[in-house]
Coordinates of C-alpha atoms and ligand atoms in Angstrom, one line a residue:
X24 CA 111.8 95.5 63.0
X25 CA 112.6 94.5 66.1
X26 CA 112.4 91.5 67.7
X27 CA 109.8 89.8 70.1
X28 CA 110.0 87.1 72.1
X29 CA 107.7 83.8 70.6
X30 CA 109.4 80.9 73.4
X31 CA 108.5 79.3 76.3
X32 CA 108.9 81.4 79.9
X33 CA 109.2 80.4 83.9
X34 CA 108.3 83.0 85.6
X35 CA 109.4 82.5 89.2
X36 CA 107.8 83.9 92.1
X37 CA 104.1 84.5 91.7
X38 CA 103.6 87.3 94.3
X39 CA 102.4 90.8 93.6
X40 CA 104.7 91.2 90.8
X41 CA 105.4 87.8 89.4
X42 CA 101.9 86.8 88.5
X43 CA 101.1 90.0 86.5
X44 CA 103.8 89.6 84.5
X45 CA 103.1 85.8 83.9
X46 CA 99.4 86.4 83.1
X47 CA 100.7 89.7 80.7
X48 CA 102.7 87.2 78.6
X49 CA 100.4 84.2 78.8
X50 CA 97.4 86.4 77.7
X51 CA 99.5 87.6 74.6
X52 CA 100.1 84.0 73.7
X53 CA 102.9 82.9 75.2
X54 CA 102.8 79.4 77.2
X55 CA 103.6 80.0 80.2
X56 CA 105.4 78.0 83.7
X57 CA 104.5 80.2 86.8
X58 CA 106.8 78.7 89.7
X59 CA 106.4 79.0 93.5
X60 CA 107.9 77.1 96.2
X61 CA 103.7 78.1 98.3
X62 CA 102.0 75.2 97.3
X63 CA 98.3 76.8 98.1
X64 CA 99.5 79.8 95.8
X65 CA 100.4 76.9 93.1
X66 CA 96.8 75.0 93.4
X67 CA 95.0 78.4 93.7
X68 CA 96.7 79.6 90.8
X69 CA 95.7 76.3 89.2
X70 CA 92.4 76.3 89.6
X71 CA 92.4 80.0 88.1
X72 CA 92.3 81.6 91.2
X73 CA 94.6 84.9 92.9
X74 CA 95.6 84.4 96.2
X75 CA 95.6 88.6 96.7
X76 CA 93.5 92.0 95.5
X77 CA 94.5 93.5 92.6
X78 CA 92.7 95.2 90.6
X79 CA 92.3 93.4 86.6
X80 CA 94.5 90.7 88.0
X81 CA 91.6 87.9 88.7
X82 CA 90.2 87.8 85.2
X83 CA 93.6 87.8 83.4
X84 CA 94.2 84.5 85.5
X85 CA 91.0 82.6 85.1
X86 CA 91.2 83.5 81.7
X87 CA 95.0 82.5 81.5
X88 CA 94.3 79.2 83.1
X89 CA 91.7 78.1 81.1
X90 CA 93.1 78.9 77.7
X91 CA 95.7 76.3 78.6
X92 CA 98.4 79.5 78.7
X93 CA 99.4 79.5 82.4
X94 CA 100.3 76.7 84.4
X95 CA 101.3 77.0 88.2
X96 CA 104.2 74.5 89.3
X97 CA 106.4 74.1 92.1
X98 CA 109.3 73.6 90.0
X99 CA 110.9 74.6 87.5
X100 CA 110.7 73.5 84.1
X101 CA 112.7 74.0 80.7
X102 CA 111.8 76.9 79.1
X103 CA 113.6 79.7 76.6
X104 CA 113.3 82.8 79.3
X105 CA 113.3 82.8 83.0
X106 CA 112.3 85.8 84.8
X107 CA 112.8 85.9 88.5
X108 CA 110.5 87.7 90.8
X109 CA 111.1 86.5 94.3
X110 CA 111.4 89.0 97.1
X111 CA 114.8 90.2 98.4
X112 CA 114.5 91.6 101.8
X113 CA 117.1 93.0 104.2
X114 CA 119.0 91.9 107.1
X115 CA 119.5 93.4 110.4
X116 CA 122.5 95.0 108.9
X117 CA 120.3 96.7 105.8
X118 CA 122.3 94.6 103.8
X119 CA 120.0 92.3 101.0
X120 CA 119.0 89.2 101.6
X121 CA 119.9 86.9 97.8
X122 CA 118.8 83.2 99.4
X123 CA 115.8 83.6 97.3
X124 CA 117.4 85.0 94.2
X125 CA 120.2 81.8 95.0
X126 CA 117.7 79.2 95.0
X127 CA 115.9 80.5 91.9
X128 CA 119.1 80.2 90.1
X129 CA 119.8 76.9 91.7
X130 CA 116.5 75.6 90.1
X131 CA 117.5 77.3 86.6
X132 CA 120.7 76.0 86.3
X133 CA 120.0 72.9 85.3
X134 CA 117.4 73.4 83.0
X135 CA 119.8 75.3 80.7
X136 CA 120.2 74.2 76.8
X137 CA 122.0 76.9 75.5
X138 CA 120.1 79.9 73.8
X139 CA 117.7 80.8 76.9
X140 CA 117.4 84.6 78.5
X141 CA 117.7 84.5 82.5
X142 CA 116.0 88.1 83.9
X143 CA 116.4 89.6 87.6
X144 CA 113.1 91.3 88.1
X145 CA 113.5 91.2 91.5
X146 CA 115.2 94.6 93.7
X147 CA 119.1 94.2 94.1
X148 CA 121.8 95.9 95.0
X149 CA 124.2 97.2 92.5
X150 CA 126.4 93.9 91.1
X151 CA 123.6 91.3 91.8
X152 CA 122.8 90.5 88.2
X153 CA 126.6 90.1 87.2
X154 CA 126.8 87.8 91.0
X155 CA 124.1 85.4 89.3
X156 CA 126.0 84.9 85.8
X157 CA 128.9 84.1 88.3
X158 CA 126.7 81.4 89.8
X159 CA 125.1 80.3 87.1
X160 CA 128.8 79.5 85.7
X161 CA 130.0 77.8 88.3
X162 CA 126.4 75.3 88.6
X163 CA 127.1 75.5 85.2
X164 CA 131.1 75.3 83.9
X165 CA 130.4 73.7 80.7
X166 CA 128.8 76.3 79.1
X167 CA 130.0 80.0 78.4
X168 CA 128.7 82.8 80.4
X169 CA 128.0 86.0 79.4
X170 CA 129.8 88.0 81.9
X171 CA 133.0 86.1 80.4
X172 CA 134.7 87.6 77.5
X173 CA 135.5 83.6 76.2
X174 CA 133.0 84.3 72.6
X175 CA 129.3 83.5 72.1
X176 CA 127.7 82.9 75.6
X177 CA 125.6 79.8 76.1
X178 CA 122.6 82.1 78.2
X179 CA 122.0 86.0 78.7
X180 CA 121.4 87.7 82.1
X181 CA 120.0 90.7 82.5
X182 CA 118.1 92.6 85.2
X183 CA 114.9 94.4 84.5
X184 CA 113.5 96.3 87.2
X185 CA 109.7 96.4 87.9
X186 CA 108.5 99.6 88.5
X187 CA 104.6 98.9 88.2
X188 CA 102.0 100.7 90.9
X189 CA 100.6 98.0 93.3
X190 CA 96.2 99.1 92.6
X191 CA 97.3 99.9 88.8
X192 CA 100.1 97.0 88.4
X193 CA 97.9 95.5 85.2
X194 CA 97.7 98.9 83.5
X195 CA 101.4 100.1 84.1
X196 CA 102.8 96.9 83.0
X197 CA 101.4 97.8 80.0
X198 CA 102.3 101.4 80.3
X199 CA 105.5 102.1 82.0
X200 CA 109.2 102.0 80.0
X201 CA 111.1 99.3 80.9
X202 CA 114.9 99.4 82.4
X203 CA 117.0 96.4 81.2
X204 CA 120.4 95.9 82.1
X205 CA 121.9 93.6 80.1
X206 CA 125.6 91.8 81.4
X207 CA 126.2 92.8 78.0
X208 CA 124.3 94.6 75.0
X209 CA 123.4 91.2 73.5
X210 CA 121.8 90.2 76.9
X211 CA 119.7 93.6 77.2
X212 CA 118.5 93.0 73.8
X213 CA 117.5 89.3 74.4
X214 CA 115.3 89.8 77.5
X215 CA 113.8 93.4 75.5
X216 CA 112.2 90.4 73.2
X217 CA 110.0 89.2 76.1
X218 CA 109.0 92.4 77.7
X219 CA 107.6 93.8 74.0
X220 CA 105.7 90.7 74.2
X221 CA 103.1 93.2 76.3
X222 CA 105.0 96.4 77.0
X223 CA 103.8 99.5 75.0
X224 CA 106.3 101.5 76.8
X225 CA 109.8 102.6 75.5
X226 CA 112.9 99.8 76.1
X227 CA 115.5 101.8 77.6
X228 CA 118.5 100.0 77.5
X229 CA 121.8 100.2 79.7
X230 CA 124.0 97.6 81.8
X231 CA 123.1 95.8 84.4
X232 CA 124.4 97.8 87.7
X233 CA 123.2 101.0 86.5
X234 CA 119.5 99.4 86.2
X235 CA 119.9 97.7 89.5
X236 CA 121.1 101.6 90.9
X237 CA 118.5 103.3 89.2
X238 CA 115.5 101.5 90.5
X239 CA 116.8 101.8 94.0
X240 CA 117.0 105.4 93.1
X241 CA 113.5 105.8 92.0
X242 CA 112.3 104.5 95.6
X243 CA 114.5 106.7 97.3
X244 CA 113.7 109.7 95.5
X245 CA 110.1 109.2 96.9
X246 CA 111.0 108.2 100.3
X247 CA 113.2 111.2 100.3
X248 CA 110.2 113.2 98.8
X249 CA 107.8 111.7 101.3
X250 CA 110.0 112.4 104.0
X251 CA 110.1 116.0 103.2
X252 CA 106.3 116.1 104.1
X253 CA 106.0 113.8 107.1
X254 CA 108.9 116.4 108.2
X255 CA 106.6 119.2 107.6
X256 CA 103.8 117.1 109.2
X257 CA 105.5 117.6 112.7
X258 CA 106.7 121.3 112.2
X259 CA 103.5 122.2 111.3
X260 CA 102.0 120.3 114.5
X261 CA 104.7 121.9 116.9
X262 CA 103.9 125.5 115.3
X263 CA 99.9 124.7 115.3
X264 CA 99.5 124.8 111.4
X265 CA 97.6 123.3 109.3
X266 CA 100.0 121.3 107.3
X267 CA 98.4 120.3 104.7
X268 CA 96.6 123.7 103.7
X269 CA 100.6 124.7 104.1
X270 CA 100.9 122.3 101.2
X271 CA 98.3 123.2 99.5
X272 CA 99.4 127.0 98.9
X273 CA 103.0 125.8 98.6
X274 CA 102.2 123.7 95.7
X275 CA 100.8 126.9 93.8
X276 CA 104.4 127.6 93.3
X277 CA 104.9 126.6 89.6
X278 CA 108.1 124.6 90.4
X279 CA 107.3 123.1 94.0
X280 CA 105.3 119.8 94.2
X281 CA 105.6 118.7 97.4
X282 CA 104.0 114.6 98.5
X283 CA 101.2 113.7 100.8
X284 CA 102.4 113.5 104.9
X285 CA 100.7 110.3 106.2
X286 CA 101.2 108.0 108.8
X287 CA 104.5 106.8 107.4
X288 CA 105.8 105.0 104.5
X289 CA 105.0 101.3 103.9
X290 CA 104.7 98.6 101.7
X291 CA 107.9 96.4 100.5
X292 CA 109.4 98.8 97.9
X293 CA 109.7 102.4 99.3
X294 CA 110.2 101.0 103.2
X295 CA 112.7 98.7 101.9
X296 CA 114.7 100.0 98.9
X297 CA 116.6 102.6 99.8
X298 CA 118.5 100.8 102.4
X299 CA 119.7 98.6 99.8
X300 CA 121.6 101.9 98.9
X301 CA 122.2 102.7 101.8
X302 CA 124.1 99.4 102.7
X303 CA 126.4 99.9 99.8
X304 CA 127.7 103.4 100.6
X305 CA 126.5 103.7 104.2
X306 CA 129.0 106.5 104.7
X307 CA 127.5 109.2 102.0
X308 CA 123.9 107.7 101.5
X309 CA 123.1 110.3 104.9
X310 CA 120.0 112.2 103.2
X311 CA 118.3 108.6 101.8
X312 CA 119.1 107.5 105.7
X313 CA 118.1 110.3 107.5
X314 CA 114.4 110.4 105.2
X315 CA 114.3 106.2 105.8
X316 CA 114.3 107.3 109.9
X317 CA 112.2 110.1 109.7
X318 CA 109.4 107.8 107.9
X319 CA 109.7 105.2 110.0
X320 CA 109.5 107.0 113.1
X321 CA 106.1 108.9 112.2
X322 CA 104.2 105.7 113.3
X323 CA 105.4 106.1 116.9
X324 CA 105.0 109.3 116.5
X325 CA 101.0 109.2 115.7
X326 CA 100.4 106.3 118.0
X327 CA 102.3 108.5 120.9
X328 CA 99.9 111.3 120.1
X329 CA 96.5 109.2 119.9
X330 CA 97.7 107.5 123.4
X331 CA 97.8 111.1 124.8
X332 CA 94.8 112.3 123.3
X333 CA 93.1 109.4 125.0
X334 CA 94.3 110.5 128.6
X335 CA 91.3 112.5 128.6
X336 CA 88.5 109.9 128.8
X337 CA 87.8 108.1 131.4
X338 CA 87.0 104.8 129.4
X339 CA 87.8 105.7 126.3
X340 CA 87.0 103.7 123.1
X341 CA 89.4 104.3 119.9
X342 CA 88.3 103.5 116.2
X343 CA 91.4 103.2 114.2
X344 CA 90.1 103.1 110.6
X345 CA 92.8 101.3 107.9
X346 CA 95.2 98.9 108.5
X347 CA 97.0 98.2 104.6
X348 CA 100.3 100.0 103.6
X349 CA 98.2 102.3 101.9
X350 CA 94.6 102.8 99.9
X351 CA 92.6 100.2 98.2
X352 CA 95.2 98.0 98.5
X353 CA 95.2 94.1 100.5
X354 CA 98.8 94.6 101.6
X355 CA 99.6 94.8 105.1
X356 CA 103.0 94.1 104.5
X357 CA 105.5 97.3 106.5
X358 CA 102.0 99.0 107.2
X359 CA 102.4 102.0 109.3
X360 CA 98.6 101.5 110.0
X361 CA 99.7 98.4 111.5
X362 CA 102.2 99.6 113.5
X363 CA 100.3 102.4 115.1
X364 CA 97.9 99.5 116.3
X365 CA 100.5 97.7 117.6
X366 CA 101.8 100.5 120.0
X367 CA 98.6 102.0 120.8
X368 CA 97.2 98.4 122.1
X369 CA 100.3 97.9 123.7
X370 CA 100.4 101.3 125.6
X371 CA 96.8 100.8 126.7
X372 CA 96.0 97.5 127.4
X373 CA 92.7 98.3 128.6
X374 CA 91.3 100.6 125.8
X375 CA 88.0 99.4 123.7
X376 CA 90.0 99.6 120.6
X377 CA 88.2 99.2 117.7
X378 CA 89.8 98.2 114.0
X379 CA 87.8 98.6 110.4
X380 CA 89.8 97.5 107.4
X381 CA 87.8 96.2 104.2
X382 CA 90.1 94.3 102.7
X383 CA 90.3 92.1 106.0
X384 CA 88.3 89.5 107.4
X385 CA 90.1 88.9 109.9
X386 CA 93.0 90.5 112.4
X387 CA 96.3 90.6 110.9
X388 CA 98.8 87.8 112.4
X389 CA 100.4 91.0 114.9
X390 CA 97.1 91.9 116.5
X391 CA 95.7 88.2 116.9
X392 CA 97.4 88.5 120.5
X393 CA 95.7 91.4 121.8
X394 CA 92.1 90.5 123.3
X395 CA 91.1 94.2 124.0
X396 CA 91.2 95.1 119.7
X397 CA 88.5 94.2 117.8
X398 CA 87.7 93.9 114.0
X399 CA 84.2 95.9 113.1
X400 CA 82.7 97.5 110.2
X401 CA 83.6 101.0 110.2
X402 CA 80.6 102.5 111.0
X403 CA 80.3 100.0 113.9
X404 CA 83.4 100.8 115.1
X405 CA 82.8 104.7 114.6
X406 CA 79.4 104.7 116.6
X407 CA 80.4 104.3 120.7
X408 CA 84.2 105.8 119.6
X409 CA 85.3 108.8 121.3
X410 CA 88.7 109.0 119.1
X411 CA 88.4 108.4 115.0
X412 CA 91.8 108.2 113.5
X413 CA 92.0 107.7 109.7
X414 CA 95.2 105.7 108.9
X415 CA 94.4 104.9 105.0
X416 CA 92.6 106.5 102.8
X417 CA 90.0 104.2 101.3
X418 CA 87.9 104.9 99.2
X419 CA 85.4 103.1 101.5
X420 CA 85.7 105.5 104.2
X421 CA 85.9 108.7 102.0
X422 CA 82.2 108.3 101.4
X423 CA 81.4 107.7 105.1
X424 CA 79.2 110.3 106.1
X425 CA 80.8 112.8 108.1
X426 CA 77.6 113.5 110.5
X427 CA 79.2 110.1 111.7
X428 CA 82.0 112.0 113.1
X429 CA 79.9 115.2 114.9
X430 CA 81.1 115.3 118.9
X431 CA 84.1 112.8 118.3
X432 CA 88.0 113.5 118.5
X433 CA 89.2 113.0 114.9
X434 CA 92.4 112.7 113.8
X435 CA 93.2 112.0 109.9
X436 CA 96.2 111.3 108.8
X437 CA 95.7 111.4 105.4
X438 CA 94.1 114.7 105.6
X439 CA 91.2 112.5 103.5
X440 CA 88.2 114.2 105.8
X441 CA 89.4 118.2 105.3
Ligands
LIG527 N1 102.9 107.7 100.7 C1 102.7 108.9 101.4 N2 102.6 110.1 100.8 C2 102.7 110.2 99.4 C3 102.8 109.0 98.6 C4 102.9 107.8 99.3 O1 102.7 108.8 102.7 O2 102.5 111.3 98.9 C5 103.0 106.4 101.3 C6 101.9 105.4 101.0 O3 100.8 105.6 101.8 C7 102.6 104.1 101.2 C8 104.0 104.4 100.8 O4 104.2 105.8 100.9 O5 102.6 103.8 102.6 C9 104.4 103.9 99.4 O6 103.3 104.1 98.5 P1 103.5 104.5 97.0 O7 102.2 104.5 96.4 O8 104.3 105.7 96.9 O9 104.4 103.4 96.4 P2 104.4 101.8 96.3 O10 105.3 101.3 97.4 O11 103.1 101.2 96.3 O12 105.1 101.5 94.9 C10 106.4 102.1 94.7 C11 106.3 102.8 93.3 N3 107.6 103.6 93.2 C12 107.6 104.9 92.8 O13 106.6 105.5 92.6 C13 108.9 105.5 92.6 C14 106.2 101.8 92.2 O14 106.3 102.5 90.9 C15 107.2 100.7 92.3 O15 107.1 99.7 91.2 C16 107.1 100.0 93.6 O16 107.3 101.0 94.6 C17 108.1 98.9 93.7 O17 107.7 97.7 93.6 O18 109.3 99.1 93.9

């Protein structure tokens, strides 16, 4: 029978990853620390509340909370597993950025009794997870780390990718098989213990760099897919084809599945991984680099062709509808919707340009400066509009009517209006 976790856990981090996983254990039982160094995420946590949309997420909190199960803290306590979830972003160099994962483990060291399970949820580069066993034995040299070959080791490591949808995170982490490296086979097994705690999905075990690789590999696989289409996307519009019903019969092919072109590729996992791979082999990774370029160019690429489209009016009034990294999601975070704002206010200074997003109330932080953009309801900002572009596909603006559009320049880049 195998074996499931019954102890204590810190989970820390409480962003779009961290707090699922801590409400998925403290809903099965478990007592659970939730640490973040954002006091207003600690007291909203506290008082049962989710500082962000998703979906499932709020009620597993309140509920959490007032069981006694989940407690929110800015530091962290004792407890028998310790799952990290803080962000790791890059550097100028696409090189990863560890002070988060450092000062986690700073906060951890000294909390260790011997016996506990330390997990790397967080994104890394290959050799991160056997870099904080390293550190971990030198905050702690008296006891025995598991990377060291010197008998039974005081703690385990291990990394355990999370590989959860953001707008189905709540079912997936229920769902999805689990990755866990272990720094050895001992470690892998310990931190399985607290992922069947919830998990339904199969425990594939391995070691520790090949998990780190393989989730950086999942990313880039769909960057590189994605890629592939926003490529398409501009041969299609240089030949005057209709790209997506170019997809469409492509995809009839029983062995060709080819992604969605959009906009460009957002969020902080797709936008963001693959460099990590590409900063630790920058001289062969030249198809994951090359797909990273082409995706991040297509937002300058739209905004370019919406500025020219405009050259047309006189006065012209642009209703840019969507600003998240992507549908039914509150995450603005790498948005190419955002960025095709940006420019186009830039370019045009003097545009009446109109912004609908319904998970916002108000501007996002990089179009606070820009008097001439304004936040509206979409069918507000639709009415006077002589250019519609659709940047995400929200379900709130798939049911606008499309009478709503009759005599107006549309462009859709999610092909969501065909
Ligand atoms: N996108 C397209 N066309 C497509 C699919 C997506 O343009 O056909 C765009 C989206 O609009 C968005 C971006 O790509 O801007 C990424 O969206 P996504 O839904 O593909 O992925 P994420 O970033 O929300 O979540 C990904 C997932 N990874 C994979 O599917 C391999 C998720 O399982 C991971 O857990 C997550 O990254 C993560 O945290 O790493």
């Amino acid at each position: 029978m195998d074996e499931v976790f019954t102890g204590r856990a810190a989970v820390i981090g409480l962003g779009y990853i961290g707090l699922p996983t801590a409400v998925s254990l403290a809903t099965r039982g478990i007592e659970v620390v939730g640490v973040d160094v954002n006091e207003r995420t600690v007291e909203s946590i506290s008082r049962g509340e989710v500082p962000f949309v998703e979906p499932e997420l709020a009620v597993g909190v309140s509920g959490a909370v007032s069981m006694g199960r989940l407690e929110a803290s800015t530091k962290t306590p004792e407890a028998d597993a310790f799952i990290i979830a803080v962000p790791t972003p890059f550097l100028d160099d696409h090189t990863a950025d560890l002070t988060f994962v450092r000062s986690a483990v700073e906060q951890i060291a000294p909390r260790l009794n011997g016996g506990e399970v330390v997990i790397l949820e967080s994104t890394s580069p290959p050799g991160t997870t056997e870099t904080l066993s390293t550190w971990l034995a030198e905050l702690r040299p008296d006891l025995v780390a598991p990377h060291t070959s010197e008998g039974v080791p005081d703690f385990y490591v291990a990394h355990c990718p999370e590989r959860v949808l953001p707008g189905r995170i709540m079912i997936e982490m229920v769902t999805n098989d689990r990755v866990i490296g272990g720094v050895t086979t001992r470690c892998a097994q310990k931190a399985a213990e607290v992922y069947r705690v919830f998990s339904q999905g199969q425990m594939v075990l391995t070691d520790a760099a090949s998990a780190e690789m393989a989730k950086l590999v999942e990313n880039a696989y769909r960057d590189v897919n994605i890629a592939f289409a926003n490529e398409l996307s501009l041969i299609s519009e240089e030949l005057q084809l209709d790209v997506w019903e170019v997809i469409k019969v492509a995809n009839h092919h029983p062995r060709v599945n080819i992604l969605t072109p959009g906009p460009g590729v957002g969020g902080h996992c797709i936008a963001v991984d693959p460099w990590f791979i590409v900063g630790a082999a920058p001289a062969l990774s030249r198809l994951i680099r090359v797909a990273r370029e082409i995706n991040d160019e297509k937002p300058h690429h739209v905004a370019a062709q919406i500025v020219r489209k405009t050259e047309r009016f006189r006065t012209p009034t642009v209703a840019c509808l969507g600003l998240t990294y992507k549908a039914n999601v509150d995450d603005f975070r790498e948005s190419p919707a955002l960025d095709i704002v940006v420019d186009i206010a830039k370019a045009l200074p003097d545009l009446d340009l109109r912004v609908a997003e319904p998970f916002a109330t108000t501007l996002p932080e990089e179009l606070s400066g820009f008097s001439h953009v304004r936040l509206q309801r979409a069918t507000e900002a639709i009415e006077d509009a002589d250019i519609v572009v659709l940047l995400v596909d929200h379900d709130h603006f798939r049911s606008l009517s499309r009478s709503r559009l009759e005599g107006k320049v549309v462009y859709d880049t999610r092909g969501l209006w065909r």
